[in-house]
Short mmCIF file of C-alpha atoms (C1' of nucleotides) in Angstrom, two decimals:
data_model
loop_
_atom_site.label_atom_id
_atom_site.label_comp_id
_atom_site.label_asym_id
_atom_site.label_seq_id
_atom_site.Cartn_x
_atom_site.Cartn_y
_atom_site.Cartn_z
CA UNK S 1 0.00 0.00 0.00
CA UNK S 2 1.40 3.24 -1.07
CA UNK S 3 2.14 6.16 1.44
CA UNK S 4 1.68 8.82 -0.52
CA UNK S 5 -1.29 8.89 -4.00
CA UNK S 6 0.06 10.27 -6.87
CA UNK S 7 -1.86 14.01 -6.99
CA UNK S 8 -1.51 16.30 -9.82
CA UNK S 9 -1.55 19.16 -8.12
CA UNK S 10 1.24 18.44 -6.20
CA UNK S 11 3.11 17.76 -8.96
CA UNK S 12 2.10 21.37 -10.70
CA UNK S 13 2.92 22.82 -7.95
CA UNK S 14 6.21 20.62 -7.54
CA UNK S 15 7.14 21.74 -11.13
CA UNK S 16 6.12 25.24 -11.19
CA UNK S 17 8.89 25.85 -8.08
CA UNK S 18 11.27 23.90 -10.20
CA UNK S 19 10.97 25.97 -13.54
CA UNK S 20 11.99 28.97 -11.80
CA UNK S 21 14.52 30.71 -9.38
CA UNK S 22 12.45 33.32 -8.33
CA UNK S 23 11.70 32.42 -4.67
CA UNK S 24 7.98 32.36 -4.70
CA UNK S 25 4.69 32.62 -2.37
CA UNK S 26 2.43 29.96 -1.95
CA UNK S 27 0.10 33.05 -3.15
CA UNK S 28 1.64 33.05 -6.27
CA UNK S 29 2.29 29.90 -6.96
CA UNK S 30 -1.44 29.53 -6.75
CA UNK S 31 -1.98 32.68 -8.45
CA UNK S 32 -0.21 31.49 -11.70
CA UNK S 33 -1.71 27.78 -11.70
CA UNK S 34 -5.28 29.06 -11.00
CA UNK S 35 -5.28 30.47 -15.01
CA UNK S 36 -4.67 26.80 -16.05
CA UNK S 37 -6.64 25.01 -13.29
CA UNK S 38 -9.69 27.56 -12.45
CA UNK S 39 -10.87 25.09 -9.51
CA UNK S 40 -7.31 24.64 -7.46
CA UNK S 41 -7.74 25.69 -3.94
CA UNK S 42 -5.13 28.02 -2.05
CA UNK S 43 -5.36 25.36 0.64
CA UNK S 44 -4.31 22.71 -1.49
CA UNK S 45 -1.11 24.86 -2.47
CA UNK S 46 -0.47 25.19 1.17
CA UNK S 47 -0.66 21.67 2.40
CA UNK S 48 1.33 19.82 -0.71
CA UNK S 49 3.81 22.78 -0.04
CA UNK S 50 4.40 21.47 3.04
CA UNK S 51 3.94 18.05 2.00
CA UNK S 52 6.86 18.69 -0.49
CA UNK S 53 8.90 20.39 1.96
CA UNK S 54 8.63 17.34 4.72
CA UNK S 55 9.61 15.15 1.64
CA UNK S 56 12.72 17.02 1.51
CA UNK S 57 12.27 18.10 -2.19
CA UNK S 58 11.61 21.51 -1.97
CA UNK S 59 13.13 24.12 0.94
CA UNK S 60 11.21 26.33 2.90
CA UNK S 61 12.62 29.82 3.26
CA UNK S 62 10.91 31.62 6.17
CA UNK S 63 10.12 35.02 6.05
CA UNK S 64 7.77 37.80 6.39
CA UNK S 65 5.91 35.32 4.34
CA UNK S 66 6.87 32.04 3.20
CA UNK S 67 8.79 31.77 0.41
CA UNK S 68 9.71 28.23 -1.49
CA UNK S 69 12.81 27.08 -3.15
CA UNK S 70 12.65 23.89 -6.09
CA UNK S 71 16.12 23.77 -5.65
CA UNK S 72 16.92 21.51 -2.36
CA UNK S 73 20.21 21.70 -2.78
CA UNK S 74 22.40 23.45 -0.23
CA UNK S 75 22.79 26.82 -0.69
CA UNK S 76 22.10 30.36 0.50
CA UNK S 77 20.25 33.72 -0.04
CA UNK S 78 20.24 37.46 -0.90
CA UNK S 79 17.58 39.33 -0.10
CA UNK S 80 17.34 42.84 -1.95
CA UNK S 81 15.51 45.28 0.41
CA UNK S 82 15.08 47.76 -2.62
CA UNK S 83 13.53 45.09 -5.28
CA UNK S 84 12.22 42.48 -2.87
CA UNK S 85 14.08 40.06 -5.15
CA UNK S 86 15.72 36.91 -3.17
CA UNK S 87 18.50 35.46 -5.16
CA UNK S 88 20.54 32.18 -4.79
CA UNK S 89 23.90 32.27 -3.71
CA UNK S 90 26.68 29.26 -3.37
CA UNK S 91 29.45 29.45 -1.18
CA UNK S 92 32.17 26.98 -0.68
CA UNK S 93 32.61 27.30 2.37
CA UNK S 94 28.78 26.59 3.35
CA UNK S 95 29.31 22.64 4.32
CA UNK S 96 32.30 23.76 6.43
CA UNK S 97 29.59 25.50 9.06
CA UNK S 98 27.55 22.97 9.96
CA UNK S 99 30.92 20.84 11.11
CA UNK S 100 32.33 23.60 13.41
CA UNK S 101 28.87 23.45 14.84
CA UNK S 102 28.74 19.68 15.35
CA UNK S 103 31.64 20.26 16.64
CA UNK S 104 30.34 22.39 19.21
CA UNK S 105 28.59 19.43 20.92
CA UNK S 106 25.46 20.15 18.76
CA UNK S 107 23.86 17.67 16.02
CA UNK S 108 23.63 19.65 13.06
CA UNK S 109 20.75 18.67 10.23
CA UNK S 110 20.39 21.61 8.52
CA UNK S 111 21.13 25.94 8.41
CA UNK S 112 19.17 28.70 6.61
CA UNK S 113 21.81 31.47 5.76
CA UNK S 114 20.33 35.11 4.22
CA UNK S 115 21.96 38.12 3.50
CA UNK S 116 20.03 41.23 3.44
CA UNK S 117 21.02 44.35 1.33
CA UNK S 118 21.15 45.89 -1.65
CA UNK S 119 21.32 43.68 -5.33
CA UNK S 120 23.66 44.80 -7.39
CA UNK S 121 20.85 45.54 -10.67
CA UNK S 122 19.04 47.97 -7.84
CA UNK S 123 22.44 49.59 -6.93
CA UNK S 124 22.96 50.70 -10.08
CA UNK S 125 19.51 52.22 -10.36
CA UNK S 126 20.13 54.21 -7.46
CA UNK S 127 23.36 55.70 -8.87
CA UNK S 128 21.51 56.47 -12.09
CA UNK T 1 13.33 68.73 19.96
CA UNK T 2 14.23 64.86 20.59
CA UNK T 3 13.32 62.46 17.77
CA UNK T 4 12.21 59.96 20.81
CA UNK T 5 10.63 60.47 24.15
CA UNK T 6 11.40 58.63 26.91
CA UNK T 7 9.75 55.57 27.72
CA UNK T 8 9.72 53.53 30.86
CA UNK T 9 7.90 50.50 29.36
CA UNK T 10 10.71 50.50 26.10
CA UNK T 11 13.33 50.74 28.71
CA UNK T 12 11.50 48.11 30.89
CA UNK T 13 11.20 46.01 27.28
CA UNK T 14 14.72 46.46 26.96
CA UNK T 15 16.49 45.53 30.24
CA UNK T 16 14.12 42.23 30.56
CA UNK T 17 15.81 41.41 27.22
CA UNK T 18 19.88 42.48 28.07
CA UNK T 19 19.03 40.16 31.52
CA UNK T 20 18.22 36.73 29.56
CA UNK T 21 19.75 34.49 26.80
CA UNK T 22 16.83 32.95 26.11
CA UNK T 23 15.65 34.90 23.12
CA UNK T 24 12.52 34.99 24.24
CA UNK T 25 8.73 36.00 22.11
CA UNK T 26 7.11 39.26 22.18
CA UNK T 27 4.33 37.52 23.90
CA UNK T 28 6.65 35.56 26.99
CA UNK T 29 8.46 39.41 27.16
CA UNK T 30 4.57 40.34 27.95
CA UNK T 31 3.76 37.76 30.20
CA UNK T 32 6.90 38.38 32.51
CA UNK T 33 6.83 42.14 32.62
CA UNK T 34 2.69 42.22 33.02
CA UNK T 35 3.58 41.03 37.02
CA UNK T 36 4.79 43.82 37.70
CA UNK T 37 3.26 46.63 35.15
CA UNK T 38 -0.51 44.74 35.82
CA UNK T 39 -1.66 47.39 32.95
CA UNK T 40 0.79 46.88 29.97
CA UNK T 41 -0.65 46.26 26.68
CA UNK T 42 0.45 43.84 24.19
CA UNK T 43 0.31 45.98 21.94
CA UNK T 44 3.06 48.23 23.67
CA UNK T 45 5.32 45.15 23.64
CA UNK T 46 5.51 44.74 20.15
CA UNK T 47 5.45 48.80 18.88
CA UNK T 48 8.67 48.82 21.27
CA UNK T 49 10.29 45.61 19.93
CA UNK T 50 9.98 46.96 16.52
CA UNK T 51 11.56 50.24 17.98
CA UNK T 52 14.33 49.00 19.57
CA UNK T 53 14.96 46.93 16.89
CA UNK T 54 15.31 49.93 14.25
CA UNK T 55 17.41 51.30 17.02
CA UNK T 56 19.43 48.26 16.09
CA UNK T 57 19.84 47.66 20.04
CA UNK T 58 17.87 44.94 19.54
CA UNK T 59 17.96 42.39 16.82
CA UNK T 60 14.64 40.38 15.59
CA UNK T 61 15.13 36.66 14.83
CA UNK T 62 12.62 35.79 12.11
CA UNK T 63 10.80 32.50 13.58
CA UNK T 64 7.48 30.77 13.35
CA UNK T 65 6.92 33.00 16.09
CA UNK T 66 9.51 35.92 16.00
CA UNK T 67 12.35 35.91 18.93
CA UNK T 68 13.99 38.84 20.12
CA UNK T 69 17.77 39.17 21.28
CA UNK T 70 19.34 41.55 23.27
CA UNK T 71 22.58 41.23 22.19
CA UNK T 72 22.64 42.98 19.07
CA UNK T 73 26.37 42.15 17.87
CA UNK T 74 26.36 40.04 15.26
CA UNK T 75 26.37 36.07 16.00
CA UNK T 76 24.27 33.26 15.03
CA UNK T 77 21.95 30.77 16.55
CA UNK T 78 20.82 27.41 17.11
CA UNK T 79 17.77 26.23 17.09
CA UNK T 80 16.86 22.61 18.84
CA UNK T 81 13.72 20.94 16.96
CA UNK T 82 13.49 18.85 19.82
CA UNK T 83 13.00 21.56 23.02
CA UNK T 84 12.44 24.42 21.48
CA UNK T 85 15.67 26.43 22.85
CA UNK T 86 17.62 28.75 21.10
CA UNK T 87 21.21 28.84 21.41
CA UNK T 88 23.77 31.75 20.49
CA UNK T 89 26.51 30.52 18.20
CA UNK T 90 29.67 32.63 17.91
CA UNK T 91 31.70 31.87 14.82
CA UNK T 92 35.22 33.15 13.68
CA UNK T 93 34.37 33.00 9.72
CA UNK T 94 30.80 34.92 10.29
CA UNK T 95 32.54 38.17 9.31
CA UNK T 96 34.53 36.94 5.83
CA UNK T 97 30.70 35.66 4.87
CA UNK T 98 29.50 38.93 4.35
CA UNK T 99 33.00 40.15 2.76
CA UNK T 100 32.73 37.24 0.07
CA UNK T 101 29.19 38.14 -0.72
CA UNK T 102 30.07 41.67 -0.97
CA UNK T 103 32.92 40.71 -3.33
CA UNK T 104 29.67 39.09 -5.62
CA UNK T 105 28.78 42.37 -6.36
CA UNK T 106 26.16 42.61 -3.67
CA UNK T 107 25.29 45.41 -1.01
CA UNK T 108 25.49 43.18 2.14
CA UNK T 109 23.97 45.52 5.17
CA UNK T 110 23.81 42.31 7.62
CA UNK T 111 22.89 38.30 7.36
CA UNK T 112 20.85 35.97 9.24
CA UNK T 113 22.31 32.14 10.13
CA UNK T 114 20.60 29.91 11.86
CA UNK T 115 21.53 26.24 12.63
CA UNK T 116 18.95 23.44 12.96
CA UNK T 117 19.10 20.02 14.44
CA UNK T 118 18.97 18.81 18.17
CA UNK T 119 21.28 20.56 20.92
CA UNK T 120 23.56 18.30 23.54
CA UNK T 121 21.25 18.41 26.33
CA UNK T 122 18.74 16.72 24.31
CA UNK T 123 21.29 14.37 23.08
CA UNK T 124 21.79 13.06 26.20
CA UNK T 125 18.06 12.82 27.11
CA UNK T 126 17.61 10.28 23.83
CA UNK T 127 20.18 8.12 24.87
CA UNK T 128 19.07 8.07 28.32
"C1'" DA X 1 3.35 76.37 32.52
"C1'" DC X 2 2.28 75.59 27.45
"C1'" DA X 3 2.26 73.49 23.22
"C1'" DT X 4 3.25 69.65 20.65
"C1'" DA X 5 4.80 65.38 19.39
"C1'" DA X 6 5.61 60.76 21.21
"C1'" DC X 7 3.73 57.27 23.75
"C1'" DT X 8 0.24 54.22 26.14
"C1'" DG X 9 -3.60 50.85 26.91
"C1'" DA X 10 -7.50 48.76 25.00
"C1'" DT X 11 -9.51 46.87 21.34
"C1'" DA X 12 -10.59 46.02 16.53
"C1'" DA X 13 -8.76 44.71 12.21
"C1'" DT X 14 -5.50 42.33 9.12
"C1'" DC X 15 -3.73 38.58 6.78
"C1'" DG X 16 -0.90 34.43 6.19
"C1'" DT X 17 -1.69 29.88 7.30
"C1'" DT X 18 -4.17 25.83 9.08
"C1'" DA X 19 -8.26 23.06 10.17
"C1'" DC X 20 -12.56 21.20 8.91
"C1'" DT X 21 -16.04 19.06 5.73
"C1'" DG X 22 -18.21 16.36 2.43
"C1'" DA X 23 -17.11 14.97 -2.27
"C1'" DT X 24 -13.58 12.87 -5.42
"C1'" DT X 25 -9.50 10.33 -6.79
"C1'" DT X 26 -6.02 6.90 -6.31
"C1'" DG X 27 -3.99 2.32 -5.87
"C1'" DG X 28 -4.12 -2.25 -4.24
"C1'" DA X 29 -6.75 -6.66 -3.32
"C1'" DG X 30 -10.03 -9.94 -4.70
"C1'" DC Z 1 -12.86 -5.01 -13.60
"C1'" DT Z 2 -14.90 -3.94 -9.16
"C1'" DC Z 3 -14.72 -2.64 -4.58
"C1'" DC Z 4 -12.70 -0.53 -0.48
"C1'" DA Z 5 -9.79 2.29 2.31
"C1'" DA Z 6 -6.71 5.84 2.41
"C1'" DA Z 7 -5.22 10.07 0.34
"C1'" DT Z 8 -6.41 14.17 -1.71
"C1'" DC Z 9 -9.38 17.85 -3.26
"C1'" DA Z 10 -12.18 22.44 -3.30
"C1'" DG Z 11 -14.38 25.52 -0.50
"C1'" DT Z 12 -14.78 27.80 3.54
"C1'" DA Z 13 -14.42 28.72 8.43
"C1'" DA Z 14 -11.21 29.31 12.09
"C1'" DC Z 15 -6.84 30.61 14.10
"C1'" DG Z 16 -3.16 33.37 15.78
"C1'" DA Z 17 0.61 36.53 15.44
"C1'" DT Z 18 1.11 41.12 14.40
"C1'" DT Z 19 -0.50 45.77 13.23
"C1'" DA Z 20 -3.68 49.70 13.13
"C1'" DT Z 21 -6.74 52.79 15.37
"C1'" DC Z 22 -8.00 56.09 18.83
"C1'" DA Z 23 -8.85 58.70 22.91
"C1'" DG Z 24 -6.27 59.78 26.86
"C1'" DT Z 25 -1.45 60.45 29.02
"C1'" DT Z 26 3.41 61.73 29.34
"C1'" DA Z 27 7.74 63.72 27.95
"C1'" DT Z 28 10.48 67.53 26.01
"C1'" DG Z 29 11.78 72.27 24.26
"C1'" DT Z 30 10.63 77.11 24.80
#
DNA sequence: ACATAACTGATAATCGTTACTGATTTGGAG
DNA sequence: CTCCAAATCAGTAACGATTATCAGTTATGT
């Protein structure tokens, strides 16, 4: 018996996060499905959000309001304070953290790491 | 003519949060200060948090349930899934972070880490 | 002391998220 | 293929943290 049905709007939803990097609400991930599928329910974004989150295929990024990431890979943020924009950002030395911590006595699974600023496309509009 | 009056109740806000580690909620900040100050409002609580933390004396931690910390110098935490503490983390590296995302071209004003997983007291209560 | 702007307490409103409900879909067993 | 139980759905009500409103109070500069 299978844990989980198959549910097609979990998998819209799964690859709507996946096509892009732009961070999004569950608002607007429902917002943009809802032209294709008139009858989806916010709800329903909410709980296979979740649902995809617990599965470990999709990341959480906690905010003012929730924001969701397709990739799960490890990696960190930028949050632009001017544009709103939240980018992706890899640094090597990411994996290194979470061992200094462990190290610390703690049992590390996991880290959410945001900067906050200024992007670099809004810096140059406010030199313009 | 002074941007800010005084205010016994921000003060009051304040001290109760320089006196603990234990990052405590705007709510559990209410509870603890309402023994003595039997007519404090809620609502006073949280216009002052969001005071003191433009002030920057104070420094939000964005949460389920927002956290406050009264050590405003910069440092990470750790949060245990399994009692619900949160821990202060001081690392050497924190500062080069910001430097190498600077270096990417962004404006870096400050970052937000935050380590997940279960703590060593709660270690030791499993194996127990 | 006066004027004014900041602040307070009390309460109502906001809004993201979750819970509930009865109907529908899925996948496995016979 | 048919039937059943579990999972999921759409729609909507409920929840809870935070913010807004407002009339009364307090702090500060002159």
């Amino acid at each position: 018996m299978a844990k989980h049905h198959y549910s097609r709007q979990r998998e819209m939803i799964y690859q709507q996060l996946k096509s892009t990097t732009e961070h999004p609400t569950a608002e607007s991930i429902y917002r943009i499905l809802k032209v294709d599928q008139p009858n989806l329910s916010l709800g329903t974004v909410y709980r296979n959000l979740n649902h995809l989150v617990e599965e470990g295929r999709i990341v959480r990024i906690p905010f003012d309001v929730d924001r969701y990431d397709g990739n799960a890979s490890e990696h960190s943020h930028f949050y632009c304070g001017t544009c709103g924009r939240l980018y992706d950002v890899n640094l090597d030395i990411e994996q290194n953290l979470d061992e200094i911590v462990s190290d610390m006595g703690y049992q590390v699974d996991r880290h959410e790491l945001i900067f906050k600023g200024v992007c670099s496309h809004c810096l140059k509009e406010t030199v313009a």
